[in-house]
Amino acid sequence: MFGRMGRLVFVTGGARSGKSKFGEELALDLALERDPHLTEGCATYLATCVPGDDEMRERVRIHRQRRPAYWNTVEEPLDVAGALARKGCETNVILVDCLGIYVTNLLLEGEEETPSTERCALVLSSVQDMVMAARNVPADVVVVSNEVGMGLVPEYLLGRIFRDVLGWANQIVAQASDEVYFMVSGVPLRVKPQK
């Protein structure tokens, strides 16, 4: 079933840019390369979101409805590296959606109201662990994230910390990735490797 280490693919873009849908399409293409019959469990959706309100529950419902029955779903808000290490030998493709929520979960895990410099460093260390896990499993891994550095500077300190930490996290994943796509209005632009 597995004869190689998997590829790491990064998809980023703004809100409602189509990044999750494109990530799912990429994951499907990668799953088809390895299993043309798309057997149950050949693809795994690793969800970092814990829906806390009706709006998020509705978003999760729509995402689930969009995915075919052969997908497995794993909900892991804090230990994405561990989930990748466990599932990366059991499935052909893992879609991590999304890095922005994962970073948020880690930033807000501590007791402090405003994340400390140490907390931010721990978050980035966890992202590096996630990348290492993704690079060391046979499954192809697609990571979806928000691009947050192209808008206004957030008014509040927590927003600025989040923007900075997610920007650094995005850089970590993009540097380690075999392929990087930037979504603009539903259109994927391939950033890496360049043609």
PDB file of C-alpha atoms in Angstrom:
ATOM      1  CA  MET A   1       0.000   0.000   0.000  1.00  0.00           C
ATOM      2  CA  PHE A   2       2.760   2.481   0.901  1.00  0.00           C
ATOM      3  CA  GLY A   3       6.183   2.570  -0.654  1.00  0.00           C
ATOM      4  CA  ARG A   4       7.268   6.134  -0.090  1.00  0.00           C
ATOM      5  CA  MET A   5       6.962   9.096   2.194  1.00  0.00           C
ATOM      6  CA  GLY A   6       4.038  11.288   1.300  1.00  0.00           C
ATOM      7  CA  ARG A   7       3.941  14.747  -0.174  1.00  0.00           C
ATOM      8  CA  LEU A   8       3.111  17.865   1.813  1.00  0.00           C
ATOM      9  CA  VAL A   9       0.814  20.337   0.056  1.00  0.00           C
ATOM     10  CA  PHE A  10      -0.138  23.755   1.461  1.00  0.00           C
ATOM     11  CA  VAL A  11      -3.239  25.715   0.436  1.00  0.00           C
ATOM     12  CA  THR A  12      -3.730  29.259   1.697  1.00  0.00           C
ATOM     13  CA  GLY A  13      -6.070  32.119   0.897  1.00  0.00           C
ATOM     14  CA  GLY A  14      -8.412  34.672   2.357  1.00  0.00           C
ATOM     15  CA  ALA A  15     -11.872  34.132   3.800  1.00  0.00           C
ATOM     16  CA  ARG A  16     -14.276  32.554   1.301  1.00  0.00           C
ATOM     17  CA  SER A  17     -11.505  32.173  -1.278  1.00  0.00           C
ATOM     18  CA  GLY A  18     -12.400  28.519  -1.903  1.00  0.00           C
ATOM     19  CA  LYS A  19      -9.389  27.084  -0.080  1.00  0.00           C
ATOM     20  CA  SER A  20     -11.221  24.304   1.788  1.00  0.00           C
ATOM     21  CA  LYS A  21     -13.050  23.149  -1.330  1.00  0.00           C
ATOM     22  CA  PHE A  22      -9.818  23.205  -3.345  1.00  0.00           C
ATOM     23  CA  GLY A  23      -8.023  21.339  -0.539  1.00  0.00           C
ATOM     24  CA  GLU A  24     -10.703  18.643  -0.714  1.00  0.00           C
ATOM     25  CA  GLU A  25     -10.313  18.427  -4.514  1.00  0.00           C
ATOM     26  CA  LEU A  26      -6.539  18.106  -4.186  1.00  0.00           C
ATOM     27  CA  ALA A  27      -6.930  15.423  -1.537  1.00  0.00           C
ATOM     28  CA  LEU A  28      -9.329  13.539  -3.829  1.00  0.00           C
ATOM     29  CA  ASP A  29      -6.823  13.698  -6.709  1.00  0.00           C
ATOM     30  CA  LEU A  30      -4.053  12.406  -4.436  1.00  0.00           C
ATOM     31  CA  ALA A  31      -6.317   9.637  -3.105  1.00  0.00           C
ATOM     32  CA  LEU A  32      -7.216   8.591  -6.666  1.00  0.00           C
ATOM     33  CA  GLU A  33      -3.506   8.314  -7.563  1.00  0.00           C
ATOM     34  CA  ARG A  34      -3.052   5.721  -4.821  1.00  0.00           C
ATOM     35  CA  ASP A  35      -6.449   4.022  -4.786  1.00  0.00           C
ATOM     36  CA  PRO A  36      -8.454   4.347  -8.031  1.00  0.00           C
ATOM     37  CA  HIS A  37     -11.402   2.580  -6.347  1.00  0.00           C
ATOM     38  CA  LEU A  38     -11.479   5.082  -3.456  1.00  0.00           C
ATOM     39  CA  THR A  39     -11.963   2.434  -0.796  1.00  0.00           C
ATOM     40  CA  GLU A  40     -13.451   3.566   2.472  1.00  0.00           C
ATOM     41  CA  GLY A  41     -10.801   5.153   4.676  1.00  0.00           C
ATOM     42  CA  CYS A  42      -8.409   6.017   1.828  1.00  0.00           C
ATOM     43  CA  ALA A  43      -8.743   9.688   2.808  1.00  0.00           C
ATOM     44  CA  THR A  44      -8.942  11.264   6.264  1.00  0.00           C
ATOM     45  CA  TYR A  45     -10.247  14.697   7.144  1.00  0.00           C
ATOM     46  CA  LEU A  46      -8.383  15.991  10.206  1.00  0.00           C
ATOM     47  CA  ALA A  47     -10.612  18.716  11.644  1.00  0.00           C
ATOM     48  CA  THR A  48      -9.049  21.192  14.049  1.00  0.00           C
ATOM     49  CA  CYS A  49     -12.335  22.965  14.816  1.00  0.00           C
ATOM     50  CA  VAL A  50     -14.397  22.308  17.908  1.00  0.00           C
ATOM     51  CA  PRO A  51     -17.756  23.876  17.008  1.00  0.00           C
ATOM     52  CA  GLY A  52     -18.794  26.073  19.908  1.00  0.00           C
ATOM     53  CA  ASP A  53     -21.855  27.820  18.489  1.00  0.00           C
ATOM     54  CA  ASP A  54     -24.665  27.310  15.976  1.00  0.00           C
ATOM     55  CA  GLU A  55     -22.843  29.094  13.159  1.00  0.00           C
ATOM     56  CA  MET A  56     -19.775  26.852  13.484  1.00  0.00           C
ATOM     57  CA  ARG A  57     -21.943  23.728  13.795  1.00  0.00           C
ATOM     58  CA  GLU A  58     -23.642  24.707  10.514  1.00  0.00           C
ATOM     59  CA  ARG A  59     -20.280  25.230   8.804  1.00  0.00           C
ATOM     60  CA  VAL A  60     -19.108  21.811  10.009  1.00  0.00           C
ATOM     61  CA  ARG A  61     -22.360  20.237   8.757  1.00  0.00           C
ATOM     62  CA  ILE A  62     -21.872  21.759   5.289  1.00  0.00           C
ATOM     63  CA  HIS A  63     -18.249  20.574   5.131  1.00  0.00           C
ATOM     64  CA  ARG A  64     -19.267  17.032   6.162  1.00  0.00           C
ATOM     65  CA  GLN A  65     -22.094  16.956   3.646  1.00  0.00           C
ATOM     66  CA  ARG A  66     -19.671  17.952   0.883  1.00  0.00           C
ATOM     67  CA  ARG A  67     -17.290  15.051   1.609  1.00  0.00           C
ATOM     68  CA  PRO A  68     -17.911  11.601   0.087  1.00  0.00           C
ATOM     69  CA  ALA A  69     -18.610   8.564   2.284  1.00  0.00           C
ATOM     70  CA  TYR A  70     -15.115   7.084   1.850  1.00  0.00           C
ATOM     71  CA  TRP A  71     -13.623   9.895   4.000  1.00  0.00           C
ATOM     72  CA  ASN A  72     -12.830   9.232   7.651  1.00  0.00           C
ATOM     73  CA  THR A  73     -13.057  12.195  10.005  1.00  0.00           C
ATOM     74  CA  VAL A  74     -10.747  12.783  12.967  1.00  0.00           C
ATOM     75  CA  GLU A  75     -11.353  15.749  15.261  1.00  0.00           C
ATOM     76  CA  GLU A  76      -8.124  16.941  16.880  1.00  0.00           C
ATOM     77  CA  PRO A  77      -7.913  20.542  18.073  1.00  0.00           C
ATOM     78  CA  LEU A  78      -4.545  20.420  19.887  1.00  0.00           C
ATOM     79  CA  ASP A  79      -2.332  17.436  18.926  1.00  0.00           C
ATOM     80  CA  VAL A  80      -2.270  17.558  15.137  1.00  0.00           C
ATOM     81  CA  ALA A  81       1.276  16.137  15.019  1.00  0.00           C
ATOM     82  CA  GLY A  82       0.181  13.120  17.060  1.00  0.00           C
ATOM     83  CA  ALA A  83      -2.895  12.592  14.887  1.00  0.00           C
ATOM     84  CA  LEU A  84      -0.776  12.768  11.723  1.00  0.00           C
ATOM     85  CA  ALA A  85       1.724  10.277  13.139  1.00  0.00           C
ATOM     86  CA  ARG A  86      -1.100   7.860  14.048  1.00  0.00           C
ATOM     87  CA  LYS A  87      -3.277   8.232  10.960  1.00  0.00           C
ATOM     88  CA  GLY A  88      -0.476   8.775   8.441  1.00  0.00           C
ATOM     89  CA  CYS A  89       0.202   5.037   8.274  1.00  0.00           C
ATOM     90  CA  GLU A  90      -3.469   4.046   8.045  1.00  0.00           C
ATOM     91  CA  THR A  91      -4.700   6.187   5.159  1.00  0.00           C
ATOM     92  CA  ASN A  92      -3.454   7.469   1.807  1.00  0.00           C
ATOM     93  CA  VAL A  93      -4.281  11.155   2.208  1.00  0.00           C
ATOM     94  CA  ILE A  94      -4.912  13.442   5.177  1.00  0.00           C
ATOM     95  CA  LEU A  95      -6.517  16.860   4.793  1.00  0.00           C
ATOM     96  CA  VAL A  96      -5.793  19.170   7.758  1.00  0.00           C
ATOM     97  CA  ASP A  97      -8.412  21.921   7.878  1.00  0.00           C
ATOM     98  CA  CYS A  98      -7.394  24.333   9.125  1.00  0.00           C
ATOM     99  CA  LEU A  99      -4.063  25.628  10.396  1.00  0.00           C
ATOM    100  CA  GLY A 100      -5.616  28.963  11.443  1.00  0.00           C
ATOM    101  CA  ILE A 101      -8.019  27.287  13.853  1.00  0.00           C
ATOM    102  CA  TYR A 102      -5.232  25.021  15.131  1.00  0.00           C
ATOM    103  CA  VAL A 103      -3.072  28.084  15.887  1.00  0.00           C
ATOM    104  CA  THR A 104      -6.047  29.751  17.594  1.00  0.00           C
ATOM    105  CA  ASN A 105      -6.665  26.669  19.738  1.00  0.00           C
ATOM    106  CA  LEU A 106      -3.032  26.583  20.831  1.00  0.00           C
ATOM    107  CA  LEU A 107      -2.841  30.339  21.483  1.00  0.00           C
ATOM    108  CA  LEU A 108      -5.954  30.276  23.657  1.00  0.00           C
ATOM    109  CA  GLU A 109      -5.128  27.041  25.478  1.00  0.00           C
ATOM    110  CA  GLY A 110      -3.244  28.853  28.244  1.00  0.00           C
ATOM    111  CA  GLU A 111      -4.773  30.648  31.181  1.00  0.00           C
ATOM    112  CA  GLU A 112      -3.500  34.104  30.239  1.00  0.00           C
ATOM    113  CA  GLU A 113      -5.853  36.569  28.564  1.00  0.00           C
ATOM    114  CA  THR A 114      -3.126  37.672  26.146  1.00  0.00           C
ATOM    115  CA  PRO A 115      -0.754  34.944  24.951  1.00  0.00           C
ATOM    116  CA  SER A 116       2.805  35.436  26.181  1.00  0.00           C
ATOM    117  CA  THR A 117       5.942  35.316  24.051  1.00  0.00           C
ATOM    118  CA  GLU A 118       6.547  31.839  25.483  1.00  0.00           C
ATOM    119  CA  ARG A 119       3.040  30.712  24.442  1.00  0.00           C
ATOM    120  CA  CYS A 120       3.649  32.008  20.901  1.00  0.00           C
ATOM    121  CA  ALA A 121       6.955  30.116  20.764  1.00  0.00           C
ATOM    122  CA  LEU A 122       5.179  26.935  21.915  1.00  0.00           C
ATOM    123  CA  VAL A 123       2.583  27.376  19.177  1.00  0.00           C
ATOM    124  CA  LEU A 124       5.276  27.673  16.508  1.00  0.00           C
ATOM    125  CA  SER A 125       7.098  24.669  17.958  1.00  0.00           C
ATOM    126  CA  SER A 126       3.846  22.672  17.694  1.00  0.00           C
ATOM    127  CA  VAL A 127       3.506  23.728  14.052  1.00  0.00           C
ATOM    128  CA  GLN A 128       7.080  22.553  13.409  1.00  0.00           C
ATOM    129  CA  ASP A 129       6.188  19.222  15.065  1.00  0.00           C
ATOM    130  CA  MET A 130       3.143  18.995  12.788  1.00  0.00           C
ATOM    131  CA  VAL A 131       5.339  19.546   9.721  1.00  0.00           C
ATOM    132  CA  MET A 132       7.852  16.920  10.904  1.00  0.00           C
ATOM    133  CA  ALA A 133       5.032  14.421  11.420  1.00  0.00           C
ATOM    134  CA  ALA A 134       3.609  15.189   7.965  1.00  0.00           C
ATOM    135  CA  ARG A 135       7.025  14.723   6.342  1.00  0.00           C
ATOM    136  CA  ASN A 136       7.579  11.373   8.093  1.00  0.00           C
ATOM    137  CA  VAL A 137       4.425   9.448   7.185  1.00  0.00           C
ATOM    138  CA  PRO A 138       3.520   7.574   3.994  1.00  0.00           C
ATOM    139  CA  ALA A 139       0.257   9.517   3.565  1.00  0.00           C
ATOM    140  CA  ASP A 140       0.102  12.644   1.446  1.00  0.00           C
ATOM    141  CA  VAL A 141      -0.861  15.582   3.678  1.00  0.00           C
ATOM    142  CA  VAL A 142      -2.763  18.666   2.508  1.00  0.00           C
ATOM    143  CA  VAL A 143      -2.823  21.585   4.966  1.00  0.00           C
ATOM    144  CA  VAL A 144      -5.341  24.418   4.532  1.00  0.00           C
ATOM    145  CA  SER A 145      -4.772  27.800   6.175  1.00  0.00           C
ATOM    146  CA  ASN A 146      -5.926  31.403   6.197  1.00  0.00           C
ATOM    147  CA  GLU A 147      -3.788  34.141   4.699  1.00  0.00           C
ATOM    148  CA  VAL A 148      -4.058  36.946   7.243  1.00  0.00           C
ATOM    149  CA  GLY A 149      -1.301  39.395   6.347  1.00  0.00           C
ATOM    150  CA  MET A 150      -2.954  41.234   3.467  1.00  0.00           C
ATOM    151  CA  GLY A 151      -5.631  43.215   5.264  1.00  0.00           C
ATOM    152  CA  LEU A 152      -5.823  45.921   7.861  1.00  0.00           C
ATOM    153  CA  VAL A 153      -3.745  45.744  11.020  1.00  0.00           C
ATOM    154  CA  PRO A 154      -6.077  44.309  13.688  1.00  0.00           C
ATOM    155  CA  GLU A 155      -7.252  46.888  16.225  1.00  0.00           C
ATOM    156  CA  TYR A 156      -6.786  44.622  19.241  1.00  0.00           C
ATOM    157  CA  LEU A 157      -3.568  43.128  20.617  1.00  0.00           C
ATOM    158  CA  LEU A 158      -4.839  39.530  20.490  1.00  0.00           C
ATOM    159  CA  GLY A 159      -5.725  39.983  16.824  1.00  0.00           C
ATOM    160  CA  ARG A 160      -2.248  41.309  16.053  1.00  0.00           C
ATOM    161  CA  ILE A 161      -0.636  38.417  17.935  1.00  0.00           C
ATOM    162  CA  PHE A 162      -2.798  35.921  16.034  1.00  0.00           C
ATOM    163  CA  ARG A 163      -1.954  37.543  12.683  1.00  0.00           C
ATOM    164  CA  ASP A 164       1.768  37.434  13.419  1.00  0.00           C
ATOM    165  CA  VAL A 165       1.837  33.880  14.772  1.00  0.00           C
ATOM    166  CA  LEU A 166      -0.307  32.489  11.947  1.00  0.00           C
ATOM    167  CA  GLY A 167       1.853  34.324   9.410  1.00  0.00           C
ATOM    168  CA  TRP A 168       4.950  32.673  10.864  1.00  0.00           C
ATOM    169  CA  ALA A 169       3.162  29.293  11.025  1.00  0.00           C
ATOM    170  CA  ASN A 170       2.157  29.636   7.367  1.00  0.00           C
ATOM    171  CA  GLN A 171       5.794  30.321   6.476  1.00  0.00           C
ATOM    172  CA  ILE A 172       6.949  27.204   8.346  1.00  0.00           C
ATOM    173  CA  VAL A 173       4.469  24.994   6.487  1.00  0.00           C
ATOM    174  CA  ALA A 174       5.048  26.634   3.090  1.00  0.00           C
ATOM    175  CA  GLN A 175       8.828  26.264   3.347  1.00  0.00           C
ATOM    176  CA  ALA A 176       8.521  22.539   4.091  1.00  0.00           C
ATOM    177  CA  SER A 177       5.854  21.866   1.457  1.00  0.00           C
ATOM    178  CA  ASP A 178       6.352  20.237  -1.918  1.00  0.00           C
ATOM    179  CA  GLU A 179       3.529  22.315  -3.376  1.00  0.00           C
ATOM    180  CA  VAL A 180       1.939  25.621  -2.307  1.00  0.00           C
ATOM    181  CA  TYR A 181      -1.284  27.094  -3.697  1.00  0.00           C
ATOM    182  CA  PHE A 182      -2.737  30.545  -3.086  1.00  0.00           C
ATOM    183  CA  MET A 183      -6.486  30.870  -3.608  1.00  0.00           C
ATOM    184  CA  VAL A 184      -7.916  34.036  -5.155  1.00  0.00           C
ATOM    185  CA  SER A 185     -11.691  34.217  -5.675  1.00  0.00           C
ATOM    186  CA  GLY A 186     -11.949  30.449  -6.092  1.00  0.00           C
ATOM    187  CA  VAL A 187      -8.992  30.250  -8.483  1.00  0.00           C
ATOM    188  CA  PRO A 188      -5.851  28.383  -7.352  1.00  0.00           C
ATOM    189  CA  LEU A 189      -2.506  29.971  -8.137  1.00  0.00           C
ATOM    190  CA  ARG A 190       0.414  27.578  -7.839  1.00  0.00           C
ATOM    191  CA  VAL A 191       3.218  29.311  -5.947  1.00  0.00           C
ATOM    192  CA  LYS A 192       5.553  26.345  -5.423  1.00  0.00           C
ATOM    193  CA  PRO A 193       7.054  24.745  -7.369  1.00  0.00           C
ATOM    194  CA  GLN A 194       7.002  27.481  -9.973  1.00  0.00           C
ATOM    195  CA  LYS A 195       6.574  26.451 -13.569  1.00  0.00           C
TER     196      LYS A 195
END
